[in-house]
XYZ file of C-alpha atoms in Angstrom:
153
model
C 41.622 -107.685 212.368
C 38.707 -105.426 212.170
C 35.220 -106.183 210.814
C 33.177 -103.775 208.784
C 29.461 -103.941 209.033
C 27.417 -103.207 205.984
C 24.392 -101.956 207.707
C 23.623 -99.072 210.063
C 22.603 -99.859 213.569
C 18.850 -99.152 213.833
C 17.639 -96.404 216.131
C 15.935 -97.512 219.323
C 13.775 -95.022 221.103
C 13.388 -95.147 224.927
C 9.983 -94.413 226.093
C 8.851 -93.776 229.693
C 5.324 -94.754 230.814
C 3.684 -93.718 234.050
C 1.189 -95.851 235.940
C -0.635 -93.432 238.268
C -2.342 -95.799 240.796
C -4.988 -94.540 243.134
C -7.400 -96.766 245.130
C -6.777 -99.779 242.737
C -7.450 -97.784 239.752
C -5.033 -96.472 237.002
C -5.212 -93.265 235.089
C -5.303 -93.515 231.220
C -5.749 -91.138 228.479
C -7.740 -91.454 225.347
C -5.385 -90.728 222.441
C -6.110 -88.071 219.843
C -4.056 -88.707 216.747
C -4.152 -89.168 212.934
C -2.986 -92.887 213.062
C -4.512 -96.250 213.991
C -4.108 -95.298 217.843
C -6.771 -92.656 217.716
C -9.501 -93.094 220.270
C -7.573 -95.773 222.066
C -6.600 -95.748 225.599
C -2.913 -95.492 226.818
C -0.760 -94.542 229.782
C 0.786 -91.054 230.194
C 4.121 -91.569 228.406
C 6.813 -89.818 226.327
C 10.365 -90.141 224.954
C 13.585 -89.866 226.950
C 15.506 -86.693 226.060
C 19.289 -86.318 225.797
C 21.007 -85.798 229.135
C 17.828 -86.812 231.216
C 17.604 -89.750 233.543
C 14.646 -92.037 232.823
C 13.165 -91.285 236.311
C 13.411 -87.596 235.579
C 11.821 -88.067 232.264
C 8.868 -90.006 233.760
C 8.288 -87.148 236.251
C 8.648 -84.536 233.411
C 6.045 -86.444 231.209
C 3.670 -86.834 234.042
C 3.766 -82.946 234.576
C 3.519 -82.232 230.901
C 0.593 -84.606 230.120
C -1.555 -84.732 233.322
C -0.296 -81.885 235.406
C 1.008 -83.816 238.432
C 4.327 -83.432 240.237
C 6.113 -86.700 241.047
C 9.327 -87.002 242.982
C 11.571 -89.229 240.636
C 12.786 -91.097 243.670
C 9.279 -92.170 244.426
C 8.844 -94.031 241.058
C 9.132 -97.768 241.044
C 10.105 -99.568 237.800
C 7.596 -102.419 237.266
C 8.275 -103.470 233.648
C 10.619 -103.132 230.536
C 9.087 -103.857 227.200
C 10.990 -104.079 223.839
C 8.553 -103.454 220.999
C 8.628 -103.131 217.317
C 6.154 -102.769 214.489
C 6.526 -102.465 210.575
C 7.372 -98.970 209.573
C 8.099 -97.800 213.092
C 11.331 -97.353 215.115
C 12.030 -100.195 217.651
C 11.379 -98.920 221.281
C 12.425 -99.921 224.726
C 9.646 -98.883 227.144
C 10.225 -98.338 230.826
C 6.968 -98.620 233.000
C 7.055 -96.805 236.261
C 4.461 -97.159 239.048
C 3.582 -93.904 240.984
C 1.317 -93.920 244.054
C 2.200 -90.553 245.350
C 2.133 -87.186 243.585
C 1.079 -83.583 244.030
C -1.818 -82.073 242.260
C -4.995 -83.495 240.659
C -4.559 -85.071 237.160
C -6.133 -83.030 234.310
C -5.703 -83.154 230.439
C -2.748 -80.690 229.783
C -2.485 -81.838 226.063
C -6.001 -81.625 224.490
C -4.378 -81.603 221.237
C -3.035 -85.126 221.749
C -5.628 -86.454 224.266
C -9.440 -86.447 224.153
C -9.937 -87.256 227.809
C -8.461 -88.747 230.985
C -10.162 -91.565 232.938
C -9.563 -93.703 236.046
C -10.115 -97.312 235.403
C -10.200 -100.187 237.953
C -7.122 -102.387 237.547
C -9.406 -105.347 237.243
C -11.675 -103.681 234.645
C -9.562 -102.059 232.042
C -11.151 -100.977 228.680
C -10.823 -103.330 225.681
C -9.227 -100.778 223.423
C -5.962 -100.390 225.279
C -2.974 -99.784 223.006
C -0.855 -103.005 223.198
C 2.195 -101.211 224.238
C 0.562 -99.883 227.264
C -0.906 -103.240 227.992
C 2.460 -104.617 228.603
C 3.050 -102.440 231.624
C -0.482 -102.895 232.895
C -0.122 -106.754 232.728
C 3.174 -106.404 234.670
C 1.235 -105.145 237.737
C -0.309 -108.610 238.152
C 2.702 -110.701 237.391
C 6.340 -110.997 238.406
C 7.598 -110.776 234.695
C 10.177 -107.946 234.500
C 10.519 -107.993 230.688
C 8.599 -108.716 227.586
C 8.874 -108.324 223.889
C 6.207 -107.451 221.400
C 5.989 -107.346 217.626
C 9.258 -109.151 217.004
C 9.225 -112.056 214.646
C 8.533 -115.343 216.387
C 7.056 -113.610 219.376
């Protein structure tokens, strides 16, 4: 007996986030957008593309956003976050730590980012986007997974 569902399965995006760590500091970018995230800090990140591994996506996004080359094999997964918000597609965020890369980071997307800045891991800015904060918090905990924005969470 088959069962028919009356609803369409919602789309879940997969995001990759890169925590570039140097001398106990993390690189963050000040977002430029026309939404509530304008002038807030976040990690270099982007969406997984079709036919791309998540490690390859993280390395690609690092190159596209901050101009550094990362060997995908050198990335270490530190956290997975499942997030949602009213009016937005649900997302599964994969947070990768990178301590080795080639090149000096610079702002390659001035239309999407006002500035890049290094912050001490123990003195992050107050206006970090909550989604990015999930991965940053994971650096100091052993919690591999979190949920944000879901009812009852």
